[in-house]
PDB file of C-alpha atoms and ligand atoms in Angstrom:
ATOM      1  CA  MET A   1      37.827  46.069 -74.533  1.00  0.00           C
ATOM      2  CA  LYS A   2      39.844  46.840 -71.439  1.00  0.00           C
ATOM      3  CA  ILE A   3      42.013  49.949 -71.103  1.00  0.00           C
ATOM      4  CA  LEU A   4      44.351  51.468 -68.552  1.00  0.00           C
ATOM      5  CA  VAL A   5      44.572  55.251 -68.152  1.00  0.00           C
ATOM      6  CA  ILE A   6      47.787  56.481 -66.521  1.00  0.00           C
ATOM      7  CA  ASN A   7      48.380  60.008 -65.287  1.00  0.00           C
ATOM      8  CA  GLY A   8      51.722  61.279 -64.068  1.00  0.00           C
ATOM      9  CA  PRO A   9      52.881  63.818 -61.488  1.00  0.00           C
ATOM     10  CA  ASN A  10      50.809  66.837 -60.451  1.00  0.00           C
ATOM     11  CA  LEU A  11      47.790  65.815 -62.494  1.00  0.00           C
ATOM     12  CA  ASN A  12      46.063  65.033 -59.184  1.00  0.00           C
ATOM     13  CA  PHE A  13      46.279  68.824 -58.674  1.00  0.00           C
ATOM     14  CA  LEU A  14      44.174  69.630 -61.736  1.00  0.00           C
ATOM     15  CA  GLY A  15      41.792  72.457 -60.880  1.00  0.00           C
ATOM     16  CA  ILE A  16      44.377  73.890 -58.474  1.00  0.00           C
ATOM     17  CA  ARG A  17      47.562  73.979 -60.538  1.00  0.00           C
ATOM     18  CA  GLU A  18      47.941  76.710 -63.163  1.00  0.00           C
ATOM     19  CA  PRO A  19      44.237  76.887 -64.112  1.00  0.00           C
ATOM     20  CA  GLU A  20      45.064  79.276 -66.945  1.00  0.00           C
ATOM     21  CA  ILE A  21      46.910  76.371 -68.600  1.00  0.00           C
ATOM     22  CA  TYR A  22      45.096  73.258 -67.393  1.00  0.00           C
ATOM     23  CA  GLY A  23      41.612  74.634 -66.698  1.00  0.00           C
ATOM     24  CA  LYS A  24      39.473  74.776 -63.573  1.00  0.00           C
ATOM     25  CA  GLN A  25      38.131  71.252 -63.650  1.00  0.00           C
ATOM     26  CA  THR A  26      39.554  68.856 -61.078  1.00  0.00           C
ATOM     27  CA  TYR A  27      41.232  65.468 -61.347  1.00  0.00           C
ATOM     28  CA  LYS A  28      38.002  63.927 -60.039  1.00  0.00           C
ATOM     29  CA  ASP A  29      36.119  65.629 -62.905  1.00  0.00           C
ATOM     30  CA  LEU A  30      38.604  64.082 -65.337  1.00  0.00           C
ATOM     31  CA  CYS A  31      38.131  60.612 -63.820  1.00  0.00           C
ATOM     32  CA  ASN A  32      34.338  60.972 -63.969  1.00  0.00           C
ATOM     33  CA  LEU A  33      34.475  62.052 -67.617  1.00  0.00           C
ATOM     34  CA  ILE A  34      36.561  58.980 -68.502  1.00  0.00           C
ATOM     35  CA  LEU A  35      34.438  56.602 -66.402  1.00  0.00           C
ATOM     36  CA  ASP A  36      31.157  57.919 -67.876  1.00  0.00           C
ATOM     37  CA  TYR A  37      32.437  57.694 -71.440  1.00  0.00           C
ATOM     38  CA  CYS A  38      33.812  54.181 -70.982  1.00  0.00           C
ATOM     39  CA  SER A  39      30.627  52.937 -69.369  1.00  0.00           C
ATOM     40  CA  LYS A  40      28.589  54.321 -72.316  1.00  0.00           C
ATOM     41  CA  LYS A  41      30.921  52.624 -74.804  1.00  0.00           C
ATOM     42  CA  ASP A  42      31.062  49.364 -72.885  1.00  0.00           C
ATOM     43  CA  ILE A  43      34.786  49.719 -72.226  1.00  0.00           C
ATOM     44  CA  THR A  44      36.306  48.436 -68.992  1.00  0.00           C
ATOM     45  CA  VAL A  45      38.680  51.059 -67.638  1.00  0.00           C
ATOM     46  CA  GLU A  46      41.151  51.380 -64.787  1.00  0.00           C
ATOM     47  CA  ILE A  47      42.509  54.836 -63.933  1.00  0.00           C
ATOM     48  CA  PHE A  48      45.849  55.268 -62.178  1.00  0.00           C
ATOM     49  CA  GLN A  49      47.728  58.385 -61.070  1.00  0.00           C
ATOM     50  CA  SER A  50      51.129  58.676 -59.441  1.00  0.00           C
ATOM     51  CA  ASN A  51      53.692  61.349 -58.704  1.00  0.00           C
ATOM     52  CA  HIS A  52      56.459  58.720 -58.774  1.00  0.00           C
ATOM     53  CA  GLU A  53      58.240  57.500 -61.875  1.00  0.00           C
ATOM     54  CA  GLY A  54      58.965  54.015 -60.468  1.00  0.00           C
ATOM     55  CA  ASP A  55      55.321  53.529 -59.496  1.00  0.00           C
ATOM     56  CA  ILE A  56      54.306  54.310 -63.079  1.00  0.00           C
ATOM     57  CA  VAL A  57      56.899  51.803 -64.361  1.00  0.00           C
ATOM     58  CA  ASP A  58      55.557  49.203 -61.882  1.00  0.00           C
ATOM     59  CA  LYS A  59      51.976  49.859 -62.999  1.00  0.00           C
ATOM     60  CA  ILE A  60      52.896  49.440 -66.670  1.00  0.00           C
ATOM     61  CA  GLN A  61      54.730  46.187 -65.900  1.00  0.00           C
ATOM     62  CA  GLN A  62      51.797  44.885 -63.841  1.00  0.00           C
ATOM     63  CA  SER A  63      49.473  45.665 -66.765  1.00  0.00           C
ATOM     64  CA  TYR A  64      51.310  43.132 -68.980  1.00  0.00           C
ATOM     65  CA  ASN A  65      48.783  40.996 -70.871  1.00  0.00           C
ATOM     66  CA  ARG A  66      45.898  42.451 -68.858  1.00  0.00           C
ATOM     67  CA  PHE A  67      44.807  45.392 -71.041  1.00  0.00           C
ATOM     68  CA  ASP A  68      44.066  45.959 -74.724  1.00  0.00           C
ATOM     69  CA  GLY A  69      45.359  49.511 -74.654  1.00  0.00           C
ATOM     70  CA  ILE A  70      46.924  52.243 -72.545  1.00  0.00           C
ATOM     71  CA  VAL A  71      46.140  55.972 -72.511  1.00  0.00           C
ATOM     72  CA  ILE A  72      49.043  57.764 -70.876  1.00  0.00           C
ATOM     73  CA  ASN A  73      49.775  61.326 -69.841  1.00  0.00           C
ATOM     74  CA  PRO A  74      53.177  60.987 -68.168  1.00  0.00           C
ATOM     75  CA  ALA A  75      53.068  64.747 -67.367  1.00  0.00           C
ATOM     76  CA  ALA A  76      56.588  66.048 -66.607  1.00  0.00           C
ATOM     77  CA  TYR A  77      58.060  62.538 -67.029  1.00  0.00           C
ATOM     78  CA  THR A  78      57.141  62.791 -70.709  1.00  0.00           C
ATOM     79  CA  HIS A  79      60.172  64.998 -71.164  1.00  0.00           C
ATOM     80  CA  THR A  80      62.642  62.997 -69.069  1.00  0.00           C
ATOM     81  CA  SER A  81      61.737  59.343 -68.674  1.00  0.00           C
ATOM     82  CA  VAL A  82      63.451  56.641 -70.683  1.00  0.00           C
ATOM     83  CA  ALA A  83      62.223  54.217 -67.985  1.00  0.00           C
ATOM     84  CA  ILE A  84      58.563  54.821 -68.868  1.00  0.00           C
ATOM     85  CA  LEU A  85      59.344  54.430 -72.582  1.00  0.00           C
ATOM     86  CA  ASP A  86      61.162  51.152 -71.868  1.00  0.00           C
ATOM     87  CA  ALA A  87      58.276  49.872 -69.718  1.00  0.00           C
ATOM     88  CA  LEU A  88      55.789  50.573 -72.535  1.00  0.00           C
ATOM     89  CA  LYS A  89      58.063  48.807 -75.015  1.00  0.00           C
ATOM     90  CA  ALA A  90      58.479  45.886 -72.609  1.00  0.00           C
ATOM     91  CA  VAL A  91      54.743  45.186 -72.277  1.00  0.00           C
ATOM     92  CA  GLY A  92      54.048  45.960 -75.931  1.00  0.00           C
ATOM     93  CA  THR A  93      50.484  47.191 -75.361  1.00  0.00           C
ATOM     94  CA  PRO A  94      49.201  49.774 -77.882  1.00  0.00           C
ATOM     95  CA  ALA A  95      49.347  53.208 -76.237  1.00  0.00           C
ATOM     96  CA  VAL A  96      48.171  56.748 -76.961  1.00  0.00           C
ATOM     97  CA  GLU A  97      49.958  59.761 -75.460  1.00  0.00           C
ATOM     98  CA  VAL A  98      47.812  62.636 -74.172  1.00  0.00           C
ATOM     99  CA  HIS A  99      48.618  66.157 -73.049  1.00  0.00           C
ATOM    100  CA  ILE A 100      45.965  68.523 -71.795  1.00  0.00           C
ATOM    101  CA  SER A 101      47.898  71.652 -72.763  1.00  0.00           C
ATOM    102  CA  LYS A 102      49.446  72.666 -76.075  1.00  0.00           C
ATOM    103  CA  VAL A 103      52.902  71.318 -75.210  1.00  0.00           C
ATOM    104  CA  ASN A 104      54.041  72.030 -78.765  1.00  0.00           C
ATOM    105  CA  GLU A 105      53.494  75.768 -78.181  1.00  0.00           C
ATOM    106  CA  ARG A 106      55.112  75.951 -74.739  1.00  0.00           C
ATOM    107  CA  GLU A 107      58.733  75.817 -73.517  1.00  0.00           C
ATOM    108  CA  LYS A 108      61.260  73.978 -75.697  1.00  0.00           C
ATOM    109  CA  PHE A 109      61.791  71.240 -73.112  1.00  0.00           C
ATOM    110  CA  ARG A 110      58.088  70.330 -73.294  1.00  0.00           C
ATOM    111  CA  GLN A 111      58.426  69.584 -76.984  1.00  0.00           C
ATOM    112  CA  ILE A 112      60.579  66.555 -76.231  1.00  0.00           C
ATOM    113  CA  SER A 113      58.694  63.324 -75.590  1.00  0.00           C
ATOM    114  CA  PHE A 114      60.508  60.083 -74.934  1.00  0.00           C
ATOM    115  CA  ILE A 115      57.339  57.997 -75.354  1.00  0.00           C
ATOM    116  CA  ARG A 116      56.096  59.600 -78.584  1.00  0.00           C
ATOM    117  CA  ASP A 117      57.903  57.205 -80.896  1.00  0.00           C
ATOM    118  CA  TYR A 118      56.334  54.218 -79.162  1.00  0.00           C
ATOM    119  CA  CYS A 119      52.770  55.570 -79.066  1.00  0.00           C
ATOM    120  CA  ILE A 120      50.400  55.013 -81.970  1.00  0.00           C
ATOM    121  CA  LYS A 121      49.284  58.647 -81.674  1.00  0.00           C
ATOM    122  CA  THR A 122      49.708  61.776 -79.544  1.00  0.00           C
ATOM    123  CA  VAL A 123      46.798  64.050 -78.642  1.00  0.00           C
ATOM    124  CA  VAL A 124      47.810  67.543 -77.567  1.00  0.00           C
ATOM    125  CA  GLY A 125      46.010  70.698 -76.428  1.00  0.00           C
ATOM    126  CA  LYS A 126      42.449  69.356 -76.409  1.00  0.00           C
ATOM    127  CA  GLY A 127      41.924  69.661 -72.647  1.00  0.00           C
ATOM    128  CA  PHE A 128      40.147  66.773 -70.932  1.00  0.00           C
ATOM    129  CA  ASN A 129      38.514  65.816 -74.251  1.00  0.00           C
ATOM    130  CA  GLY A 130      41.949  64.666 -75.385  1.00  0.00           C
ATOM    131  CA  TYR A 131      41.498  61.592 -73.194  1.00  0.00           C
ATOM    132  CA  ILE A 132      38.208  60.778 -74.932  1.00  0.00           C
ATOM    133  CA  GLU A 133      39.882  61.203 -78.323  1.00  0.00           C
ATOM    134  CA  ALA A 134      42.694  58.905 -77.164  1.00  0.00           C
ATOM    135  CA  ILE A 135      40.200  56.224 -76.084  1.00  0.00           C
ATOM    136  CA  ASP A 136      38.502  56.450 -79.503  1.00  0.00           C
ATOM    137  CA  ILE A 137      41.884  56.115 -81.235  1.00  0.00           C
ATOM    138  CA  LEU A 138      42.604  52.948 -79.222  1.00  0.00           C
ATOM    139  CA  LYS A 139      39.112  51.616 -79.936  1.00  0.00           C
ATOM    140  CA  ASN A 140      39.584  52.023 -83.687  1.00  0.00           C
ATOM    141  CA  HIS A 141      43.097  50.626 -83.538  1.00  0.00           C
ATOM    142  CA  ILE A 142      42.104  47.513 -81.604  1.00  0.00           C
ATOM    143  CA  LYS A 143      38.917  46.487 -83.431  1.00  0.00           C
TER     144      LYS A 143
HETATM  145  C1  DQA B 201      51.187  67.952 -69.411  1.00  0.00           C
HETATM  146  C2  DQA B 201      52.300  68.806 -70.021  1.00  0.00           C
HETATM  147  C3  DQA B 201      53.609  68.590 -69.286  1.00  0.00           C
HETATM  148  O1  DQA B 201      54.634  69.385 -69.878  1.00  0.00           O
HETATM  149  C4  DQA B 201      53.479  68.995 -67.844  1.00  0.00           C
HETATM  150  O2  DQA B 201      54.671  68.716 -67.154  1.00  0.00           O
HETATM  151  C5  DQA B 201      52.302  68.368 -67.184  1.00  0.00           C
HETATM  152  C6  DQA B 201      51.057  68.187 -67.930  1.00  0.00           C
HETATM  153  C7  DQA B 201      49.825  68.220 -70.066  1.00  0.00           C
HETATM  154  O3  DQA B 201      48.928  67.407 -69.857  1.00  0.00           O
HETATM  155  O4  DQA B 201      49.638  69.241 -70.733  1.00  0.00           O
HETATM  156  O5  DQA B 201      52.333  68.084 -65.984  1.00  0.00           O
HETATM  157  O6  DQA B 201      51.498  66.586 -69.656  1.00  0.00           O
END
Protein backbone atom coordinates (compact mmCIF):
# COMPACT_ATOMS: atom_id res chain seq x y z
CA MET A 1 0.00 0.00 0.00
CA LYS A 2 1.25 3.43 -0.95
CA ILE A 3 -0.09 6.63 0.61
CA LEU A 4 0.45 10.35 0.26
CA VAL A 5 0.20 12.63 3.30
CA ILE A 6 -0.48 16.29 2.49
CA ASN A 7 -0.23 19.14 4.96
CA GLY A 8 -1.32 22.68 4.21
CA PRO A 9 -0.20 26.15 5.28
CA ASN A 10 1.48 26.86 8.62
CA LEU A 11 1.69 23.22 9.61
CA ASN A 12 5.45 23.48 9.05
CA PHE A 13 5.30 25.82 12.08
CA LEU A 14 3.94 23.15 14.41
CA GLY A 15 5.68 23.46 17.77
CA ILE A 16 5.97 27.22 17.26
CA ARG A 17 2.45 28.26 16.28
CA GLU A 18 -0.21 28.46 18.99
CA PRO A 19 1.14 25.56 21.10
CA GLU A 20 -1.91 25.76 23.35
CA ILE A 21 -3.97 24.62 20.35
CA TYR A 22 -1.59 22.50 18.29
CA GLY A 23 0.83 21.25 20.96
CA LYS A 24 4.57 21.61 21.43
CA GLN A 25 5.69 18.89 19.06
CA THR A 26 7.23 20.04 15.79
CA TYR A 27 6.44 19.30 12.16
CA LYS A 28 9.54 17.08 12.09
CA ASP A 29 8.11 15.12 15.05
CA LEU A 30 4.89 14.66 13.07
CA CYS A 31 6.79 13.42 10.00
CA ASN A 32 8.82 10.99 12.14
CA LEU A 33 5.66 9.63 13.77
CA ILE A 34 4.10 8.98 10.35
CA LEU A 35 7.30 7.52 8.87
CA ASP A 36 7.85 5.19 11.86
CA TYR A 37 4.25 3.98 11.83
CA CYS A 38 4.24 3.37 8.08
CA SER A 39 7.53 1.50 8.17
CA LYS A 40 6.16 -0.77 10.95
CA LYS A 41 3.00 -1.44 8.93
CA ASP A 42 4.85 -1.94 5.66
CA ILE A 43 3.19 1.08 4.07
CA THR A 44 5.08 3.22 1.56
CA VAL A 45 4.50 6.87 2.39
CA GLU A 46 5.35 10.24 0.89
CA ILE A 47 4.85 13.36 3.02
CA PHE A 48 4.29 16.77 1.44
CA GLN A 49 3.74 20.20 2.98
CA SER A 50 3.07 23.51 1.27
CA ASN A 51 1.87 26.97 2.19
CA HIS A 52 0.53 27.45 -1.35
CA GLU A 53 -2.86 26.32 -2.57
CA GLY A 54 -1.74 25.81 -6.20
CA ASP A 55 1.20 23.67 -5.10
CA ILE A 56 -1.20 21.43 -3.19
CA VAL A 57 -3.44 21.18 -6.28
CA ASP A 58 -0.36 20.34 -8.40
CA LYS A 59 0.73 17.67 -5.91
CA ILE A 60 -2.72 16.06 -5.92
CA GLN A 61 -2.78 16.06 -9.73
CA GLN A 62 0.73 14.57 -9.90
CA SER A 63 -0.39 11.82 -7.51
CA TYR A 64 -2.94 10.55 -10.07
CA ASN A 65 -2.76 6.75 -10.30
CA ARG A 66 0.36 6.66 -8.12
CA PHE A 67 -1.12 6.22 -4.62
CA ASP A 68 -3.74 4.00 -3.00
CA GLY A 69 -4.84 6.69 -0.59
CA ILE A 70 -4.36 10.27 0.56
CA VAL A 71 -4.31 11.65 4.11
CA ILE A 72 -4.87 15.39 3.92
CA ASN A 73 -4.87 18.24 6.40
CA PRO A 74 -5.44 21.26 4.14
CA ALA A 75 -5.17 23.52 7.24
CA ALA A 76 -6.73 26.94 6.53
CA TYR A 77 -7.52 25.92 2.92
CA THR A 78 -9.99 23.42 4.36
CA HIS A 79 -12.36 26.31 4.91
CA THR A 80 -11.86 28.09 1.58
CA SER A 81 -10.59 25.86 -1.20
CA VAL A 82 -12.89 24.53 -3.89
CA ALA A 83 -9.72 23.97 -5.96
CA ILE A 84 -8.39 21.35 -3.52
CA LEU A 85 -11.80 19.64 -3.43
CA ASP A 86 -11.89 19.58 -7.25
CA ALA A 87 -8.34 18.19 -7.44
CA LEU A 88 -9.27 15.34 -5.06
CA LYS A 89 -12.38 14.61 -7.12
CA ALA A 90 -10.33 14.73 -10.32
CA VAL A 91 -7.83 12.07 -9.23
CA GLY A 92 -10.47 9.99 -7.46
CA THR A 93 -8.10 8.55 -4.84
CA PRO A 94 -9.70 7.62 -1.49
CA ALA A 95 -8.85 10.35 1.03
CA VAL A 96 -9.17 10.96 4.76
CA GLU A 97 -9.34 14.50 6.17
CA VAL A 98 -7.40 15.22 9.37
CA HIS A 99 -7.36 18.16 11.76
CA ILE A 100 -5.09 18.27 14.77
CA SER A 101 -7.36 20.61 16.74
CA LYS A 102 -11.05 20.34 17.58
CA VAL A 103 -12.18 22.44 14.61
CA ASN A 104 -15.80 21.61 15.44
CA GLU A 105 -15.44 23.45 18.77
CA ARG A 106 -13.61 26.51 17.43
CA GLU A 107 -14.70 29.52 15.34
CA LYS A 108 -17.70 29.08 13.04
CA PHE A 109 -15.60 29.47 9.90
CA ARG A 110 -13.51 26.44 10.91
CA GLN A 111 -16.60 24.27 10.90
CA ILE A 112 -16.88 24.59 7.13
CA SER A 113 -14.90 22.05 5.12
CA PHE A 114 -15.03 21.98 1.35
CA ILE A 115 -13.30 18.58 1.16
CA ARG A 116 -15.39 16.79 3.80
CA ASP A 117 -18.02 15.52 1.40
CA TYR A 118 -15.36 13.92 -0.79
CA CYS A 119 -13.39 12.28 2.03
CA ILE A 120 -14.31 8.82 3.30
CA LYS A 121 -13.85 10.08 6.87
CA THR A 122 -12.73 13.11 8.89
CA VAL A 123 -10.59 12.81 12.01
CA VAL A 124 -10.71 15.84 14.29
CA GLY A 125 -9.12 16.86 17.60
CA LYS A 126 -6.90 13.82 18.13
CA GLY A 127 -3.59 15.68 17.83
CA PHE A 128 -0.84 13.98 15.84
CA ASN A 129 -2.47 10.59 16.50
CA GLY A 130 -5.23 11.68 14.14
CA TYR A 131 -2.84 11.02 11.25
CA ILE A 132 -2.26 7.47 12.48
CA GLU A 133 -6.01 6.94 12.78
CA ALA A 134 -6.43 8.29 9.24
CA ILE A 135 -3.81 5.86 7.89
CA ASP A 136 -5.62 2.97 9.62
CA ILE A 137 -8.93 4.11 8.11
CA LEU A 138 -7.35 4.09 4.63
CA LYS A 139 -5.76 0.70 5.29
CA ASN A 140 -9.11 -0.84 6.22
CA HIS A 141 -10.85 0.88 3.33
CA ILE A 142 -8.35 -0.30 0.73
CA LYS A 143 -7.87 -3.94 1.74
C1 LIG B 1 -6.11 22.77 11.30
C2 LIG B 1 -7.34 23.61 11.64
C3 LIG B 1 -7.48 24.77 10.68
O1 LIG B 1 -8.64 25.54 11.00
C4 LIG B 1 -6.29 25.68 10.78
O2 LIG B 1 -6.38 26.71 9.83
C5 LIG B 1 -5.00 24.94 10.66
C6 LIG B 1 -4.87 23.61 11.25
C7 LIG B 1 -5.89 21.64 12.32
O3 LIG B 1 -5.11 20.74 12.00
O4 LIG B 1 -6.44 21.66 13.42
O5 LIG B 1 -4.02 25.48 10.14
O6 LIG B 1 -6.33 22.15 10.04
